[in-house]
Amino acid sequence: MFLNRSFKERPFIVGVDGMGGAGKTTFSTKIVQELKRKNCKLLTLHLDNHIVEKNKRYQTGQDEWYEYYYMQWDLSGIRTNLLEPLHSHDYTLLQFYDKFNDSFSASHIKIIPDSIVIIEGIFLQREEWRSFFDFVIFIDCPHEIRKERVLNRDSYIGNYQERLKKYTERYWQGEKYYMDKVKPVSIADLVIAIS
């Protein structure tokens, strides 16, 4: 698809979508390694590096799932500062979030025409962003596998019970909303089923 596209004046934008713990980062890393062997020009971005400060997404008076789905990222900022520039600019200035300091550092990103940009993250096919992607891969992994992965992985949240509470009240409800509202499996260009 990349080689046969009609445009070469901008990057080919690939999204790697999936729920928490589905294996998006692992899959993206494998794609990048393979494309580097083929000497492709690449840029990889992780959506979790571009979330907003804690006071904009926690204790806002909204339900936790709502904060996660609608307030974790600056939806219009991602569109304006990341997705739109990939279609029409040579550079963009992105804010990278530091979760340990709850702060940002800005970095200029060079946008290379005739390259591949891989954006890895959750909720990529939401209506605010989907049209900017040329190709979206959805990693479809069963909840029980993902549950074990995230609860064993995300120790920065706290002990096991704290992790379970946060996932139960925040993340999994937000994910269910996305699956029910957007139906990402049915609109992805490619679905990779993990069993």
PDB file of C-alpha atoms in Angstrom:
ATOM      1  CA  MET A   1       0.000   0.000   0.000  1.00  0.00           C
ATOM      2  CA  PHE A   2       2.827   2.403   0.887  1.00  0.00           C
ATOM      3  CA  LEU A   3       4.605   1.800  -2.429  1.00  0.00           C
ATOM      4  CA  ASN A   4       1.416   2.165  -4.483  1.00  0.00           C
ATOM      5  CA  ARG A   5       0.041   5.308  -2.874  1.00  0.00           C
ATOM      6  CA  SER A   6      -0.836   8.303  -5.054  1.00  0.00           C
ATOM      7  CA  PHE A   7       0.914  10.890  -2.855  1.00  0.00           C
ATOM      8  CA  LYS A   8       4.585  11.255  -1.957  1.00  0.00           C
ATOM      9  CA  GLU A   9       4.641  14.863  -0.793  1.00  0.00           C
ATOM     10  CA  ARG A  10       3.725  13.844   2.754  1.00  0.00           C
ATOM     11  CA  PRO A  11       4.257  10.832   5.008  1.00  0.00           C
ATOM     12  CA  PHE A  12       2.143   7.685   4.921  1.00  0.00           C
ATOM     13  CA  ILE A  13       0.493   7.657   8.354  1.00  0.00           C
ATOM     14  CA  VAL A  14      -0.091   4.318  10.056  1.00  0.00           C
ATOM     15  CA  GLY A  15      -1.974   3.931  13.328  1.00  0.00           C
ATOM     16  CA  VAL A  16      -1.460   0.991  15.667  1.00  0.00           C
ATOM     17  CA  ASP A  17      -4.610   0.922  17.795  1.00  0.00           C
ATOM     18  CA  GLY A  18      -5.721  -1.447  20.543  1.00  0.00           C
ATOM     19  CA  MET A  19      -6.740  -1.571  24.170  1.00  0.00           C
ATOM     20  CA  GLY A  20      -4.332  -1.312  27.109  1.00  0.00           C
ATOM     21  CA  GLY A  21      -2.002  -4.308  27.262  1.00  0.00           C
ATOM     22  CA  ALA A  22      -2.895  -5.550  23.771  1.00  0.00           C
ATOM     23  CA  GLY A  23       0.721  -5.435  22.586  1.00  0.00           C
ATOM     24  CA  LYS A  24       0.703  -2.216  20.551  1.00  0.00           C
ATOM     25  CA  THR A  25       4.223  -1.163  21.523  1.00  0.00           C
ATOM     26  CA  THR A  26       5.690  -4.626  20.938  1.00  0.00           C
ATOM     27  CA  PHE A  27       3.987  -4.855  17.548  1.00  0.00           C
ATOM     28  CA  SER A  28       5.079  -1.326  16.568  1.00  0.00           C
ATOM     29  CA  THR A  29       8.674  -2.118  17.525  1.00  0.00           C
ATOM     30  CA  LYS A  30       8.646  -5.179  15.262  1.00  0.00           C
ATOM     31  CA  ILE A  31       7.228  -3.161  12.365  1.00  0.00           C
ATOM     32  CA  VAL A  32       9.905  -0.496  12.824  1.00  0.00           C
ATOM     33  CA  GLN A  33      12.700  -3.085  12.919  1.00  0.00           C
ATOM     34  CA  GLU A  34      11.438  -4.670   9.700  1.00  0.00           C
ATOM     35  CA  LEU A  35      11.022  -1.333   7.910  1.00  0.00           C
ATOM     36  CA  LYS A  36      14.492  -0.190   8.986  1.00  0.00           C
ATOM     37  CA  ARG A  37      15.949  -3.315   7.384  1.00  0.00           C
ATOM     38  CA  LYS A  38      14.279  -2.149   4.176  1.00  0.00           C
ATOM     39  CA  ASN A  39      15.821   1.338   4.579  1.00  0.00           C
ATOM     40  CA  CYS A  40      12.468   3.099   4.957  1.00  0.00           C
ATOM     41  CA  LYS A  41      12.414   6.607   6.377  1.00  0.00           C
ATOM     42  CA  LEU A  42      10.473   6.381   9.641  1.00  0.00           C
ATOM     43  CA  LEU A  43       9.060   8.391  12.490  1.00  0.00           C
ATOM     44  CA  THR A  44       7.430   6.635  15.446  1.00  0.00           C
ATOM     45  CA  LEU A  45       5.222   8.446  17.943  1.00  0.00           C
ATOM     46  CA  HIS A  46       3.568   7.075  21.084  1.00  0.00           C
ATOM     47  CA  LEU A  47       0.296   8.792  21.963  1.00  0.00           C
ATOM     48  CA  ASP A  48       0.908   8.293  25.699  1.00  0.00           C
ATOM     49  CA  ASN A  49       3.808  10.746  25.400  1.00  0.00           C
ATOM     50  CA  HIS A  50       1.301  13.499  24.636  1.00  0.00           C
ATOM     51  CA  ILE A  51      -1.264  13.345  27.449  1.00  0.00           C
ATOM     52  CA  VAL A  52      -2.245  16.400  29.484  1.00  0.00           C
ATOM     53  CA  GLU A  53      -1.338  17.352  33.048  1.00  0.00           C
ATOM     54  CA  LYS A  54      -2.979  15.458  35.913  1.00  0.00           C
ATOM     55  CA  ASN A  55      -5.167  18.369  37.022  1.00  0.00           C
ATOM     56  CA  LYS A  56      -6.838  18.348  33.591  1.00  0.00           C
ATOM     57  CA  ARG A  57      -7.708  14.632  33.686  1.00  0.00           C
ATOM     58  CA  TYR A  58      -8.218  13.707  37.357  1.00  0.00           C
ATOM     59  CA  GLN A  59     -10.797  14.865  39.905  1.00  0.00           C
ATOM     60  CA  THR A  60     -12.581  17.027  37.363  1.00  0.00           C
ATOM     61  CA  GLY A  61     -16.061  16.157  38.578  1.00  0.00           C
ATOM     62  CA  GLN A  62     -16.608  13.779  35.645  1.00  0.00           C
ATOM     63  CA  ASP A  63     -16.744   9.988  35.852  1.00  0.00           C
ATOM     64  CA  GLU A  64     -13.288   8.420  35.706  1.00  0.00           C
ATOM     65  CA  TRP A  65     -13.947   6.638  32.383  1.00  0.00           C
ATOM     66  CA  TYR A  66     -15.034   9.980  30.903  1.00  0.00           C
ATOM     67  CA  GLU A  67     -11.850  11.674  32.121  1.00  0.00           C
ATOM     68  CA  TYR A  68      -9.827   8.915  30.512  1.00  0.00           C
ATOM     69  CA  TYR A  69     -11.622   8.869  27.162  1.00  0.00           C
ATOM     70  CA  TYR A  70     -12.320  12.564  26.705  1.00  0.00           C
ATOM     71  CA  MET A  71      -9.759  14.391  28.873  1.00  0.00           C
ATOM     72  CA  GLN A  72      -6.553  12.285  28.899  1.00  0.00           C
ATOM     73  CA  TRP A  73      -5.388  13.984  25.686  1.00  0.00           C
ATOM     74  CA  ASP A  74      -5.971  17.442  24.290  1.00  0.00           C
ATOM     75  CA  LEU A  75      -8.099  16.129  21.435  1.00  0.00           C
ATOM     76  CA  SER A  76      -7.966  19.268  19.324  1.00  0.00           C
ATOM     77  CA  GLY A  77      -4.291  19.819  20.216  1.00  0.00           C
ATOM     78  CA  ILE A  78      -3.344  16.362  18.940  1.00  0.00           C
ATOM     79  CA  ARG A  79      -5.223  17.153  15.770  1.00  0.00           C
ATOM     80  CA  THR A  80      -3.726  20.645  15.330  1.00  0.00           C
ATOM     81  CA  ASN A  81      -0.156  20.006  16.483  1.00  0.00           C
ATOM     82  CA  LEU A  82       0.380  16.435  15.306  1.00  0.00           C
ATOM     83  CA  LEU A  83      -2.071  15.058  12.775  1.00  0.00           C
ATOM     84  CA  GLU A  84      -2.675  18.133  10.598  1.00  0.00           C
ATOM     85  CA  PRO A  85       1.039  19.040  10.322  1.00  0.00           C
ATOM     86  CA  LEU A  86       1.826  15.502   9.140  1.00  0.00           C
ATOM     87  CA  HIS A  87      -0.336  16.251   6.116  1.00  0.00           C
ATOM     88  CA  SER A  88       0.958  19.700   5.236  1.00  0.00           C
ATOM     89  CA  HIS A  89       4.077  20.885   7.098  1.00  0.00           C
ATOM     90  CA  ASP A  90       7.831  20.336   7.215  1.00  0.00           C
ATOM     91  CA  TYR A  91       8.078  20.613  11.011  1.00  0.00           C
ATOM     92  CA  THR A  92       5.846  20.589  14.027  1.00  0.00           C
ATOM     93  CA  LEU A  93       6.369  21.480  17.673  1.00  0.00           C
ATOM     94  CA  LEU A  94       5.161  18.721  19.984  1.00  0.00           C
ATOM     95  CA  GLN A  95       4.794  18.712  23.746  1.00  0.00           C
ATOM     96  CA  PHE A  96       6.175  15.547  25.367  1.00  0.00           C
ATOM     97  CA  TYR A  97       4.733  14.679  28.774  1.00  0.00           C
ATOM     98  CA  ASP A  98       6.961  13.667  31.706  1.00  0.00           C
ATOM     99  CA  LYS A  99       4.788  11.540  34.030  1.00  0.00           C
ATOM    100  CA  PHE A 100       7.295  11.739  36.892  1.00  0.00           C
ATOM    101  CA  ASN A 101       7.244  15.555  37.004  1.00  0.00           C
ATOM    102  CA  ASP A 102       3.767  16.138  35.526  1.00  0.00           C
ATOM    103  CA  SER A 103       5.356  18.578  33.088  1.00  0.00           C
ATOM    104  CA  PHE A 104       6.166  19.000  29.413  1.00  0.00           C
ATOM    105  CA  SER A 105       9.168  19.549  27.229  1.00  0.00           C
ATOM    106  CA  ALA A 106       8.763  20.803  23.684  1.00  0.00           C
ATOM    107  CA  SER A 107      10.539  19.282  20.740  1.00  0.00           C
ATOM    108  CA  HIS A 108      10.590  20.200  17.058  1.00  0.00           C
ATOM    109  CA  ILE A 109       9.793  17.192  14.911  1.00  0.00           C
ATOM    110  CA  LYS A 110      10.926  17.144  11.285  1.00  0.00           C
ATOM    111  CA  ILE A 111       8.279  15.776   8.962  1.00  0.00           C
ATOM    112  CA  ILE A 112       9.866  13.910   6.088  1.00  0.00           C
ATOM    113  CA  PRO A 113       7.896  13.565   2.855  1.00  0.00           C
ATOM    114  CA  ASP A 114       7.803  10.083   1.354  1.00  0.00           C
ATOM    115  CA  SER A 115       8.285   8.464   4.761  1.00  0.00           C
ATOM    116  CA  ILE A 116       6.207   6.318   7.093  1.00  0.00           C
ATOM    117  CA  VAL A 117       4.908   7.694  10.377  1.00  0.00           C
ATOM    118  CA  ILE A 118       3.745   5.093  12.889  1.00  0.00           C
ATOM    119  CA  ILE A 119       1.523   6.402  15.668  1.00  0.00           C
ATOM    120  CA  GLU A 120       0.901   3.894  18.429  1.00  0.00           C
ATOM    121  CA  GLY A 121      -1.814   4.394  21.020  1.00  0.00           C
ATOM    122  CA  ILE A 122      -5.291   3.727  22.250  1.00  0.00           C
ATOM    123  CA  PHE A 123      -8.466   5.295  20.809  1.00  0.00           C
ATOM    124  CA  LEU A 124      -6.788   6.273  17.514  1.00  0.00           C
ATOM    125  CA  GLN A 125      -9.953   5.645  15.514  1.00  0.00           C
ATOM    126  CA  ARG A 126     -12.083   8.090  17.464  1.00  0.00           C
ATOM    127  CA  GLU A 127     -13.977  10.456  15.185  1.00  0.00           C
ATOM    128  CA  GLU A 128     -11.700  13.416  15.971  1.00  0.00           C
ATOM    129  CA  TRP A 129      -8.619  11.638  14.559  1.00  0.00           C
ATOM    130  CA  ARG A 130      -9.512   8.710  12.280  1.00  0.00           C
ATOM    131  CA  SER A 131      -9.550  10.605   8.973  1.00  0.00           C
ATOM    132  CA  PHE A 132      -5.868  11.574   9.329  1.00  0.00           C
ATOM    133  CA  PHE A 133      -4.639   7.986   9.150  1.00  0.00           C
ATOM    134  CA  ASP A 134      -3.903   6.289   5.849  1.00  0.00           C
ATOM    135  CA  PHE A 135      -3.928   2.826   7.390  1.00  0.00           C
ATOM    136  CA  VAL A 136      -4.957   1.611  10.852  1.00  0.00           C
ATOM    137  CA  ILE A 137      -4.030  -1.707  12.424  1.00  0.00           C
ATOM    138  CA  PHE A 138      -6.081  -2.823  15.409  1.00  0.00           C
ATOM    139  CA  ILE A 139      -4.485  -5.307  17.812  1.00  0.00           C
ATOM    140  CA  ASP A 140      -7.398  -7.381  19.099  1.00  0.00           C
ATOM    141  CA  CYS A 141      -6.348  -9.126  22.295  1.00  0.00           C
ATOM    142  CA  PRO A 142      -8.721 -10.850  24.756  1.00  0.00           C
ATOM    143  CA  HIS A 143      -9.507  -8.956  27.957  1.00  0.00           C
ATOM    144  CA  GLU A 144      -8.145 -11.676  30.254  1.00  0.00           C
ATOM    145  CA  ILE A 145      -4.708 -11.589  28.600  1.00  0.00           C
ATOM    146  CA  ARG A 146      -4.625  -7.790  28.654  1.00  0.00           C
ATOM    147  CA  LYS A 147      -5.812  -7.722  32.266  1.00  0.00           C
ATOM    148  CA  GLU A 148      -2.944  -9.925  33.423  1.00  0.00           C
ATOM    149  CA  ARG A 149      -0.411  -7.883  31.466  1.00  0.00           C
ATOM    150  CA  VAL A 150      -1.458  -4.448  32.712  1.00  0.00           C
ATOM    151  CA  LEU A 151      -1.966  -5.458  36.321  1.00  0.00           C
ATOM    152  CA  ASN A 152       1.494  -7.011  36.421  1.00  0.00           C
ATOM    153  CA  ARG A 153       3.092  -4.227  34.363  1.00  0.00           C
ATOM    154  CA  ASP A 154       1.814  -0.913  35.709  1.00  0.00           C
ATOM    155  CA  SER A 155       3.426  -0.890  39.155  1.00  0.00           C
ATOM    156  CA  TYR A 156       3.795   2.905  38.980  1.00  0.00           C
ATOM    157  CA  ILE A 157       0.054   3.091  39.808  1.00  0.00           C
ATOM    158  CA  GLY A 158       0.533   1.411  43.187  1.00  0.00           C
ATOM    159  CA  ASN A 159       0.046  -2.038  44.662  1.00  0.00           C
ATOM    160  CA  TYR A 160      -2.008  -4.722  42.927  1.00  0.00           C
ATOM    161  CA  GLN A 161      -5.322  -3.670  44.528  1.00  0.00           C
ATOM    162  CA  GLU A 162      -4.743  -0.018  43.586  1.00  0.00           C
ATOM    163  CA  ARG A 163      -3.991  -1.061  40.005  1.00  0.00           C
ATOM    164  CA  LEU A 164      -7.118  -3.233  39.856  1.00  0.00           C
ATOM    165  CA  LYS A 165      -9.281  -0.400  41.208  1.00  0.00           C
ATOM    166  CA  LYS A 166      -7.911   2.120  38.716  1.00  0.00           C
ATOM    167  CA  TYR A 167      -8.323  -0.205  35.759  1.00  0.00           C
ATOM    168  CA  THR A 168     -11.814  -1.257  36.844  1.00  0.00           C
ATOM    169  CA  GLU A 169     -13.113   2.282  37.443  1.00  0.00           C
ATOM    170  CA  ARG A 170     -11.209   4.183  34.770  1.00  0.00           C
ATOM    171  CA  TYR A 171      -9.432   2.381  31.975  1.00  0.00           C
ATOM    172  CA  TRP A 172     -11.626  -0.634  31.252  1.00  0.00           C
ATOM    173  CA  GLN A 173     -14.826   1.433  31.311  1.00  0.00           C
ATOM    174  CA  GLY A 174     -13.262   3.934  28.894  1.00  0.00           C
ATOM    175  CA  GLU A 175     -12.180   1.069  26.651  1.00  0.00           C
ATOM    176  CA  LYS A 176     -15.684  -0.443  26.720  1.00  0.00           C
ATOM    177  CA  TYR A 177     -17.112   2.928  25.714  1.00  0.00           C
ATOM    178  CA  TYR A 178     -14.700   3.112  22.759  1.00  0.00           C
ATOM    179  CA  MET A 179     -15.496  -0.436  21.653  1.00  0.00           C
ATOM    180  CA  ASP A 180     -19.259   0.195  21.870  1.00  0.00           C
ATOM    181  CA  LYS A 181     -19.258   3.705  20.370  1.00  0.00           C
ATOM    182  CA  VAL A 182     -16.563   3.568  17.701  1.00  0.00           C
ATOM    183  CA  LYS A 183     -16.437  -0.169  16.962  1.00  0.00           C
ATOM    184  CA  PRO A 184     -12.721  -0.014  16.073  1.00  0.00           C
ATOM    185  CA  VAL A 185     -12.467  -3.666  15.012  1.00  0.00           C
ATOM    186  CA  SER A 186     -15.026  -3.108  12.249  1.00  0.00           C
ATOM    187  CA  ILE A 187     -13.413   0.056  10.833  1.00  0.00           C
ATOM    188  CA  ALA A 188      -9.710  -0.833  11.074  1.00  0.00           C
ATOM    189  CA  ASP A 189      -7.897  -1.585   7.809  1.00  0.00           C
ATOM    190  CA  LEU A 190      -6.252  -4.621   9.382  1.00  0.00           C
ATOM    191  CA  VAL A 191      -7.145  -6.524  12.553  1.00  0.00           C
ATOM    192  CA  ILE A 192      -4.531  -8.709  14.195  1.00  0.00           C
ATOM    193  CA  ALA A 193      -6.146 -11.178  16.581  1.00  0.00           C
ATOM    194  CA  ILE A 194      -4.041 -12.284  19.549  1.00  0.00           C
ATOM    195  CA  SER A 195      -5.079 -15.474  21.296  1.00  0.00           C
TER     196      SER A 195
END
